[in-house]
């Protein structure tokens, strides 16, 4: 007999219950578990969950994206020379998105949401996907606007918009992992403002990346750098989000 | 990864019985733990099914203590005292009972945390990773504390006259 087996035998002298579980009660219960009759909650489909999440996402999150779109429209009409500066608005969109996806955990609503039929993890993924797709639609709309005034490729336009957005998301997701970030959900707002300011300075008409309209742009020569950077940042954001959600799921106490 | 529901039910019952010393309550807690788990996750074939079940059961046991205003240690000591009174009559007749008493005394000199670790890992064969999740500590901490618990247990067994390679 191995050491572990000997050890276990000794410990069982103490830990083995004096009374076994009621066999009839056990059998009836396990039969219910195996036949799926155990749940008290109503079964919900994935569609219903997604719809619920859409309703649960605050109106401010949708409005923020639409306001950025509106700002883009006004800038392109009023000041076409500064059209690429719209990129400076995307960090704010990223901040609103990030805050909304982590709202449950940040504001202690995890325990409430975990009483639903779906895990907190699925809820966060659903919210991330919904808001991510919405933001992508908004940014694509903005990129179409920009391309009316600047003759650059669609991919490059989207990269210009996405890079500050993804940079903010990366910073916010990294901040979320820290104790400071978890206790100060709006801390990523400061980060968003800094990145927005930095983007604004870089893209000022007189700045180092000045973009005169209808002329050959220096950036077009290095478009591939920006595009690759965008793809890499997108992968980083998704990976960070998934690991953050996994860590949260492990850390969250299962409430009674 | 397949989930042996019968085996896990019994192991969880053992865990809950250790904490409550009440057959009906322990069984109710086990079934409540399974019910809550199934409502949330739907499938027992998830990688973390075992630790989640233990966490739910553990929290239910703690709730019970709070309601009763009692501590686990008191339960354990009360149980041992009862057994000593009964066993006293047959001590000379049964070596197994003598060993059992000795093991009880040895284990009572360990801390509650040490007993919990031994129950989870050495008896219920929960993995180190799972034990970490249940107790809310790192794997390294589990390894370290388990080693100490086993060493402490061996020492106490030695004091009770039970020697050997444990």
Short mmCIF file of C-alpha atoms in Angstrom, two decimals:
data_model
loop_
_atom_site.label_atom_id
_atom_site.label_comp_id
_atom_site.label_asym_id
_atom_site.label_seq_id
_atom_site.Cartn_x
_atom_site.Cartn_y
_atom_site.Cartn_z
CA UNK A 1 0.00 0.00 0.00
CA UNK A 2 1.37 3.42 -0.93
CA UNK A 3 2.06 6.12 1.61
CA UNK A 4 -0.84 8.17 0.30
CA UNK A 5 -3.20 5.21 0.54
CA UNK A 6 -2.09 4.51 4.14
CA UNK A 7 -2.50 8.17 4.96
CA UNK A 8 -5.96 8.24 3.43
CA UNK A 9 -7.03 5.14 5.34
CA UNK A 10 -6.01 6.71 8.64
CA UNK A 11 -7.69 10.01 7.85
CA UNK A 12 -10.88 8.24 6.82
CA UNK A 13 -11.14 6.87 10.37
CA UNK A 14 -11.80 10.45 11.38
CA UNK A 15 -13.41 12.03 8.35
CA UNK A 16 -15.70 9.23 7.25
CA UNK A 17 -19.26 10.19 8.22
CA UNK A 18 -20.93 8.17 10.96
CA UNK A 19 -24.14 8.30 8.97
CA UNK A 20 -24.32 7.69 5.24
CA UNK A 21 -26.63 9.83 3.10
CA UNK A 22 -30.19 8.58 2.73
CA UNK A 23 -29.85 6.29 -0.31
CA UNK A 24 -33.38 6.78 -1.62
CA UNK A 25 -33.11 10.55 -1.41
CA UNK A 26 -29.70 10.43 -3.08
CA UNK A 27 -30.89 8.19 -5.89
CA UNK A 28 -33.95 10.32 -6.61
CA UNK A 29 -31.87 13.48 -6.65
CA UNK A 30 -29.15 12.11 -8.92
CA UNK A 31 -31.77 10.82 -11.32
CA UNK A 32 -33.16 14.35 -11.57
CA UNK A 33 -29.69 15.76 -12.17
CA UNK A 34 -28.97 13.28 -14.93
CA UNK A 35 -32.28 13.90 -16.68
CA UNK A 36 -31.87 17.69 -16.46
CA UNK A 37 -34.86 18.29 -14.25
CA UNK A 38 -32.98 20.02 -11.57
CA UNK A 39 -33.02 23.63 -12.59
CA UNK A 40 -35.39 26.06 -10.93
CA UNK A 41 -34.76 28.84 -13.36
CA UNK A 42 -36.44 29.06 -16.75
CA UNK A 43 -34.20 28.07 -19.60
CA UNK A 44 -33.06 31.04 -21.58
CA UNK A 45 -31.75 30.95 -25.10
CA UNK A 46 -28.67 32.74 -26.25
CA UNK A 47 -30.79 35.14 -28.34
CA UNK A 48 -32.77 36.12 -25.28
CA UNK A 49 -29.58 36.68 -23.35
CA UNK A 50 -28.13 38.90 -26.06
CA UNK A 51 -31.36 40.87 -26.25
CA UNK A 52 -31.40 41.28 -22.50
CA UNK A 53 -27.84 42.55 -22.58
CA UNK A 54 -28.66 45.06 -25.31
CA UNK A 55 -31.43 46.42 -23.08
CA UNK A 56 -29.14 46.35 -20.07
CA UNK A 57 -26.39 48.41 -21.73
CA UNK A 58 -26.90 52.00 -20.63
CA UNK A 59 -28.23 54.57 -23.08
CA UNK A 60 -25.14 56.71 -22.42
CA UNK A 61 -22.97 54.06 -24.05
CA UNK A 62 -25.04 54.16 -27.27
CA UNK A 63 -25.33 57.95 -27.13
CA UNK A 64 -21.57 58.42 -26.68
CA UNK A 65 -20.91 56.52 -29.89
CA UNK A 66 -23.59 58.43 -31.77
CA UNK A 67 -22.28 61.75 -30.49
CA UNK A 68 -18.83 60.90 -31.77
CA UNK A 69 -20.38 60.10 -35.12
CA UNK A 70 -22.21 63.43 -35.02
CA UNK A 71 -19.00 65.25 -34.12
CA UNK A 72 -17.31 63.57 -37.07
CA UNK A 73 -20.06 64.76 -39.39
CA UNK A 74 -19.76 68.32 -38.09
CA UNK A 75 -15.97 68.34 -38.36
CA UNK A 76 -15.98 67.03 -41.91
CA UNK A 77 -18.52 69.63 -42.96
CA UNK A 78 -16.97 72.53 -41.05
CA UNK A 79 -13.28 71.85 -41.29
CA UNK A 80 -12.32 69.21 -43.86
CA UNK A 81 -8.61 69.95 -43.32
CA UNK A 82 -8.85 68.58 -39.81
CA UNK A 83 -10.82 65.52 -40.75
CA UNK A 84 -8.27 63.01 -39.44
CA UNK A 85 -8.41 64.65 -36.02
CA UNK A 86 -11.63 62.77 -35.53
CA UNK A 87 -9.28 59.96 -34.49
CA UNK A 88 -8.74 61.89 -31.25
CA UNK A 89 -12.36 61.17 -30.30
CA UNK A 90 -12.06 57.40 -30.53
CA UNK A 91 -10.26 56.94 -27.16
CA UNK A 92 -13.34 58.38 -25.47
CA UNK A 93 -15.48 55.82 -27.28
CA UNK A 94 -13.10 53.08 -26.09
CA UNK A 95 -13.39 54.32 -22.52
CA UNK A 96 -17.20 54.25 -22.58
CA UNK A 97 -17.16 50.75 -24.12
CA UNK A 98 -14.70 49.41 -21.58
CA UNK A 99 -16.62 50.84 -18.65
CA UNK A 100 -19.85 49.37 -19.91
CA UNK A 101 -18.47 45.87 -20.41
CA UNK A 102 -17.11 45.70 -16.89
CA UNK A 103 -20.01 47.44 -15.20
CA UNK A 104 -21.24 44.34 -13.34
CA UNK A 105 -17.97 43.48 -11.67
CA UNK A 106 -16.95 47.08 -11.09
CA UNK A 107 -20.16 48.04 -9.33
CA UNK A 108 -20.68 44.84 -7.36
CA UNK A 109 -23.53 43.64 -9.45
CA UNK A 110 -21.76 40.38 -10.16
CA UNK A 111 -23.74 38.54 -7.53
CA UNK A 112 -27.01 39.74 -8.98
CA UNK A 113 -26.10 38.74 -12.48
CA UNK A 114 -24.82 35.39 -11.39
CA UNK A 115 -28.28 34.43 -10.21
CA UNK A 116 -29.29 34.39 -13.85
CA UNK A 117 -29.10 31.32 -15.99
CA UNK A 118 -25.91 32.52 -17.66
CA UNK A 119 -22.50 32.94 -16.11
CA UNK A 120 -20.96 36.35 -15.59
CA UNK A 121 -18.32 35.34 -18.09
CA UNK A 122 -20.85 34.82 -20.91
CA UNK A 123 -22.55 38.07 -20.03
CA UNK A 124 -19.31 40.00 -20.30
CA UNK A 125 -18.40 38.36 -23.60
CA UNK A 126 -21.88 39.14 -24.93
CA UNK A 127 -21.62 42.77 -23.91
CA UNK A 128 -18.12 43.08 -25.35
CA UNK A 129 -19.28 41.63 -28.64
CA UNK A 130 -22.39 43.81 -28.85
CA UNK A 131 -20.57 47.04 -28.05
CA UNK A 132 -17.55 46.07 -30.12
CA UNK A 133 -19.67 45.49 -33.20
CA UNK A 134 -21.58 48.71 -32.62
CA UNK A 135 -18.36 50.70 -32.25
CA UNK A 136 -16.96 49.08 -35.36
CA UNK A 137 -20.08 50.13 -37.26
CA UNK A 138 -19.72 53.70 -35.99
CA UNK A 139 -16.01 53.87 -36.83
CA UNK A 140 -16.64 52.40 -40.26
CA UNK A 141 -19.23 55.11 -40.84
CA UNK A 142 -16.70 57.73 -39.79
CA UNK A 143 -14.05 56.25 -42.05
CA UNK A 144 -16.43 56.53 -44.99
CA UNK A 145 -16.89 60.19 -44.15
CA UNK A 146 -13.14 60.76 -43.95
CA UNK A 147 -12.54 59.09 -47.29
CA UNK A 148 -14.76 61.68 -48.95
CA UNK A 149 -12.10 64.27 -48.14
CA UNK A 150 -8.85 62.33 -48.15
CA UNK A 151 -7.76 59.94 -50.87
CA UNK A 152 -6.37 57.20 -48.69
CA UNK A 153 -7.27 53.53 -48.51
CA UNK A 154 -10.16 52.27 -46.42
CA UNK A 155 -7.81 50.11 -44.35
CA UNK A 156 -5.55 53.04 -43.57
CA UNK A 157 -8.49 55.24 -42.62
CA UNK A 158 -9.81 52.58 -40.29
CA UNK A 159 -6.34 52.09 -38.83
CA UNK A 160 -6.08 55.81 -38.06
CA UNK A 161 -9.37 55.60 -36.20
CA UNK A 162 -8.77 52.25 -34.54
CA UNK A 163 -5.24 52.75 -33.28
CA UNK A 164 -6.09 55.34 -30.59
CA UNK A 165 -9.23 53.34 -29.79
CA UNK A 166 -7.32 50.09 -29.35
CA UNK A 167 -4.50 51.78 -27.49
CA UNK A 168 -7.00 53.09 -24.97
CA UNK A 169 -8.70 49.71 -24.67
CA UNK A 170 -5.33 48.01 -24.09
CA UNK A 171 -4.40 50.49 -21.39
CA UNK A 172 -7.82 50.23 -19.77
CA UNK A 173 -7.76 46.42 -19.77
CA UNK A 174 -4.27 46.39 -18.27
CA UNK A 175 -5.41 48.88 -15.64
CA UNK A 176 -8.39 46.65 -14.85
CA UNK A 177 -5.98 43.94 -13.68
CA UNK A 178 -4.50 46.15 -10.99
CA UNK A 179 -5.99 46.75 -7.56
CA UNK A 180 -6.12 50.47 -8.35
CA UNK A 181 -7.93 49.84 -11.63
CA UNK A 182 -10.47 47.53 -9.99
CA UNK A 183 -11.31 50.02 -7.29
CA UNK A 184 -11.26 53.05 -9.63
CA UNK A 185 -13.24 52.04 -12.71
CA UNK A 186 -13.15 55.56 -14.11
CA UNK A 187 -9.37 55.68 -13.96
CA UNK A 188 -9.25 54.58 -17.58
CA UNK A 189 -11.04 57.85 -18.40
CA UNK A 190 -7.85 59.73 -17.56
CA UNK A 191 -5.95 57.40 -19.84
CA UNK A 192 -8.48 58.00 -22.62
CA UNK A 193 -8.08 61.77 -22.25
CA UNK A 194 -4.29 61.53 -22.40
CA UNK A 195 -4.37 59.40 -25.54
CA UNK A 196 -6.97 61.69 -27.08
CA UNK A 197 -4.79 64.70 -26.35
CA UNK A 198 -1.74 62.96 -27.75
CA UNK A 199 -3.57 61.99 -30.92
CA UNK A 200 -4.89 65.51 -31.30
CA UNK A 201 -1.39 67.00 -31.01
CA UNK A 202 0.02 64.52 -33.53
CA UNK A 203 -2.70 65.20 -36.05
CA UNK A 204 -2.89 69.01 -35.75
CA UNK A 205 -2.69 70.67 -39.18
CA UNK A 206 0.66 72.15 -38.22
CA UNK A 207 1.82 69.10 -36.34
CA UNK A 208 4.38 66.45 -37.28
CA UNK A 209 1.76 64.33 -39.05
CA UNK A 210 0.05 67.18 -40.84
CA UNK A 211 -2.26 65.89 -43.53
CA UNK A 212 -2.87 68.26 -46.36
CA UNK A 213 -5.86 67.18 -48.34
CA UNK A 214 -5.52 65.77 -51.82
CA UNK A 215 -1.76 65.53 -51.62
CA UNK A 216 0.51 62.60 -51.31
CA UNK A 217 0.60 61.75 -47.67
CA UNK A 218 3.79 60.61 -45.97
CA UNK A 219 1.75 58.20 -44.00
CA UNK A 220 0.65 56.31 -47.10
CA UNK A 221 4.21 55.08 -47.54
CA UNK A 222 4.06 53.56 -44.09
CA UNK A 223 0.45 52.46 -44.26
CA UNK A 224 1.48 48.83 -43.82
CA UNK A 225 3.09 49.68 -40.46
CA UNK A 226 -0.11 51.24 -39.19
CA UNK A 227 -2.25 48.42 -40.55
CA UNK A 228 -0.10 45.70 -38.98
CA UNK A 229 -0.01 47.64 -35.71
CA UNK A 230 -3.81 47.85 -35.78
CA UNK A 231 -4.22 44.11 -36.30
CA UNK A 232 -1.71 43.35 -33.52
CA UNK A 233 -3.44 45.72 -31.15
CA UNK A 234 -6.80 44.19 -31.95
CA UNK A 235 -5.49 40.72 -31.12
CA UNK A 236 -3.94 42.09 -27.92
CA UNK A 237 -7.21 43.68 -26.82
CA UNK A 238 -9.17 40.48 -27.41
CA UNK A 239 -6.56 38.38 -25.58
CA UNK A 240 -6.43 40.80 -22.65
CA UNK A 241 -10.20 40.90 -22.42
CA UNK A 242 -10.49 37.10 -22.41
CA UNK A 243 -7.84 36.67 -19.69
CA UNK A 244 -9.38 39.45 -17.59
CA UNK A 245 -12.81 37.83 -17.77
CA UNK A 246 -11.31 34.45 -16.91
CA UNK A 247 -9.52 35.92 -13.89
CA UNK A 248 -12.67 37.66 -12.74
CA UNK A 249 -14.68 34.48 -13.02
CA UNK A 250 -12.12 32.72 -10.84
CA UNK A 251 -11.94 35.51 -8.30
CA UNK A 252 -15.63 36.17 -7.91
CA UNK A 253 -17.09 34.45 -4.85
CA UNK A 254 -20.07 32.28 -5.47
CA UNK A 255 -22.82 33.94 -3.48
CA UNK A 256 -25.48 32.12 -1.56
CA UNK B 1 -13.36 15.12 -18.74
CA UNK B 2 -16.12 12.89 -17.32
CA UNK B 3 -17.67 13.67 -14.00
CA UNK B 4 -18.41 10.73 -11.67
CA UNK B 5 -21.49 12.17 -10.05
CA UNK B 6 -21.94 9.34 -7.55
CA UNK B 7 -18.41 9.62 -6.28
CA UNK B 8 -18.50 13.43 -6.12
CA UNK B 9 -21.83 13.34 -4.31
CA UNK B 10 -20.37 11.06 -1.64
CA UNK B 11 -17.21 13.13 -1.32
CA UNK B 12 -19.15 16.36 -1.05
CA UNK B 13 -21.40 14.73 1.52
CA UNK B 14 -18.33 13.70 3.51
CA UNK B 15 -17.12 17.30 3.39
CA UNK B 16 -20.48 18.72 4.47
CA UNK B 17 -20.96 16.11 7.16
CA UNK B 18 -17.56 16.99 8.60
CA UNK B 19 -18.71 20.59 8.89
CA UNK B 20 -22.27 20.03 10.09
CA UNK B 21 -22.32 16.59 11.78
CA UNK B 22 -25.92 16.32 10.75
CA UNK B 23 -26.93 13.79 8.12
CA UNK B 24 -30.07 15.58 6.91
CA UNK B 25 -28.44 18.98 6.81
CA UNK B 26 -25.32 17.68 5.08
CA UNK B 27 -27.38 15.95 2.42
CA UNK B 28 -29.53 19.04 1.92
CA UNK B 29 -26.45 21.19 1.49
CA UNK B 30 -24.95 18.76 -1.03
CA UNK B 31 -28.14 18.75 -3.08
CA UNK B 32 -28.50 22.52 -2.83
CA UNK B 33 -24.91 22.89 -4.04
CA UNK B 34 -25.59 20.69 -7.05
CA UNK B 35 -28.84 22.53 -7.77
CA UNK B 36 -27.25 25.96 -7.65
CA UNK B 37 -24.35 24.79 -9.77
CA UNK B 38 -26.64 23.30 -12.42
CA UNK B 39 -28.76 26.44 -12.55
CA UNK B 40 -25.69 28.53 -13.22
CA UNK B 41 -23.61 26.30 -15.47
CA UNK B 42 -25.95 23.63 -16.77
CA UNK B 43 -23.28 20.96 -17.19
CA UNK B 44 -21.17 18.98 -14.76
CA UNK B 45 -18.53 18.34 -17.39
CA UNK B 46 -17.01 21.78 -16.93
CA UNK B 47 -13.38 21.84 -15.88
CA UNK B 48 -14.14 23.69 -12.63
CA UNK B 49 -17.27 21.79 -11.62
CA UNK B 50 -15.64 20.21 -8.56
CA UNK B 51 -14.18 23.37 -6.98
CA UNK B 52 -17.35 25.36 -7.67
CA UNK B 53 -19.47 22.70 -5.98
CA UNK B 54 -17.20 22.78 -2.95
CA UNK B 55 -17.26 26.58 -2.79
CA UNK B 56 -21.06 26.63 -2.84
CA UNK B 57 -21.24 23.88 -0.22
CA UNK B 58 -18.64 25.58 1.91
CA UNK B 59 -20.53 28.87 1.89
CA UNK B 60 -23.75 27.08 2.80
CA UNK B 61 -22.01 25.39 5.73
CA UNK B 62 -20.63 28.75 6.91
CA UNK B 63 -24.11 30.22 6.70
CA UNK B 64 -25.35 27.37 8.86
CA UNK B 65 -22.67 28.07 11.47
CA UNK B 66 -23.57 31.73 11.53
CA UNK B 67 -27.22 30.94 12.03
CA UNK B 68 -26.41 28.47 14.76
CA UNK B 69 -23.73 30.70 16.26
CA UNK B 70 -21.34 27.77 16.42
CA UNK B 71 -17.85 26.97 15.26
CA UNK B 72 -16.72 23.83 13.42
CA UNK B 73 -14.19 23.00 16.10
CA UNK B 74 -16.86 22.84 18.74
CA UNK B 75 -18.77 20.37 16.58
CA UNK B 76 -15.72 18.21 16.15
CA UNK B 77 -14.86 18.24 19.84
CA UNK B 78 -18.43 17.44 20.82
CA UNK B 79 -18.41 14.49 18.44
CA UNK B 80 -15.13 13.18 19.82
CA UNK B 81 -16.33 13.52 23.38
CA UNK B 82 -19.45 11.47 22.60
CA UNK B 83 -17.39 8.81 20.92
CA UNK B 84 -15.00 8.60 23.82
CA UNK B 85 -17.87 7.95 26.16
CA UNK B 86 -19.17 5.16 23.93
CA UNK B 87 -15.82 3.84 22.97
CA UNK B 88 -14.65 3.75 26.55
CA UNK B 89 -16.81 0.71 27.08
CA UNK B 90 -15.20 -1.24 24.19
CA UNK B 91 -11.73 0.22 23.93
CA UNK B 92 -9.95 -2.89 25.02
CA UNK B 93 -11.86 -5.03 22.55
CA UNK B 94 -11.28 -3.20 19.24
CA UNK B 95 -7.92 -2.01 17.86
CA UNK B 96 -9.56 -0.11 15.08
CA UNK B 97 -11.48 2.00 17.54
CA UNK B 98 -8.33 2.67 19.51
CA UNK B 99 -6.57 3.78 16.34
CA UNK B 100 -9.55 5.91 15.44
CA UNK B 101 -9.45 7.67 18.79
CA UNK B 102 -5.73 8.27 18.44
CA UNK B 103 -6.19 9.69 14.97
CA UNK B 104 -8.98 11.92 16.25
CA UNK B 105 -6.83 13.27 19.06
CA UNK B 106 -3.96 13.85 16.64
CA UNK B 107 -6.18 15.67 14.18
CA UNK B 108 -7.76 17.81 16.86
CA UNK B 109 -4.35 19.20 17.62
CA UNK B 110 -4.08 20.43 14.05
CA UNK B 111 -5.64 23.74 13.07
CA UNK B 112 -8.99 23.84 11.29
CA UNK B 113 -7.22 24.93 8.11
CA UNK B 114 -4.88 21.94 8.27
CA UNK B 115 -7.76 19.53 8.76
CA UNK B 116 -9.63 21.13 5.88
CA UNK B 117 -6.64 20.69 3.58
CA UNK B 118 -6.18 17.06 4.57
CA UNK B 119 -9.87 16.38 4.03
CA UNK B 120 -9.92 18.05 0.63
CA UNK B 121 -6.69 16.76 -0.82
CA UNK B 122 -5.69 13.58 1.04
CA UNK B 123 -9.18 12.18 1.59
CA UNK B 124 -11.41 13.63 -1.12
CA UNK B 125 -8.59 13.66 -3.66
CA UNK B 126 -9.25 17.19 -4.84
CA UNK B 127 -6.32 18.49 -6.89
CA UNK B 128 -4.00 21.21 -5.63
CA UNK B 129 -5.36 23.63 -8.26
CA UNK B 130 -8.92 22.91 -7.21
CA UNK B 131 -8.08 23.22 -3.51
CA UNK B 132 -6.57 26.63 -4.24
CA UNK B 133 -9.79 27.73 -5.89
CA UNK B 134 -11.91 26.41 -3.03
CA UNK B 135 -9.82 28.05 -0.32
CA UNK B 136 -9.02 31.19 -2.29
CA UNK B 137 -5.25 30.73 -2.09
CA UNK B 138 -2.50 30.14 -4.64
CA UNK B 139 -1.29 26.69 -5.65
CA UNK B 140 2.06 27.43 -4.04
CA UNK B 141 0.31 28.25 -0.77
CA UNK B 142 -1.66 25.02 -1.00
CA UNK B 143 1.52 22.96 -1.54
CA UNK B 144 3.28 24.67 1.32
CA UNK B 145 0.39 24.41 3.77
CA UNK B 146 -0.38 20.82 2.83
CA UNK B 147 3.24 19.80 3.44
CA UNK B 148 3.12 21.48 6.83
CA UNK B 149 -0.23 19.88 7.66
CA UNK B 150 1.07 16.42 6.73
CA UNK B 151 4.22 16.94 8.77
CA UNK B 152 2.18 18.16 11.72
CA UNK B 153 -0.16 15.19 11.40
CA UNK B 154 2.78 12.75 11.35
CA UNK B 155 4.23 14.37 14.46
CA UNK B 156 0.94 14.19 16.32
CA UNK B 157 0.42 10.60 15.24
CA UNK B 158 3.84 9.83 16.61
CA UNK B 159 2.80 11.30 19.96
CA UNK B 160 -0.19 8.96 19.90
CA UNK B 161 2.08 6.04 19.34
CA UNK B 162 1.17 5.51 15.70
CA UNK B 163 4.43 5.39 13.84
CA UNK B 164 5.05 4.64 10.23
CA UNK B 165 5.59 6.11 6.86
CA UNK B 166 2.71 8.55 6.40
#
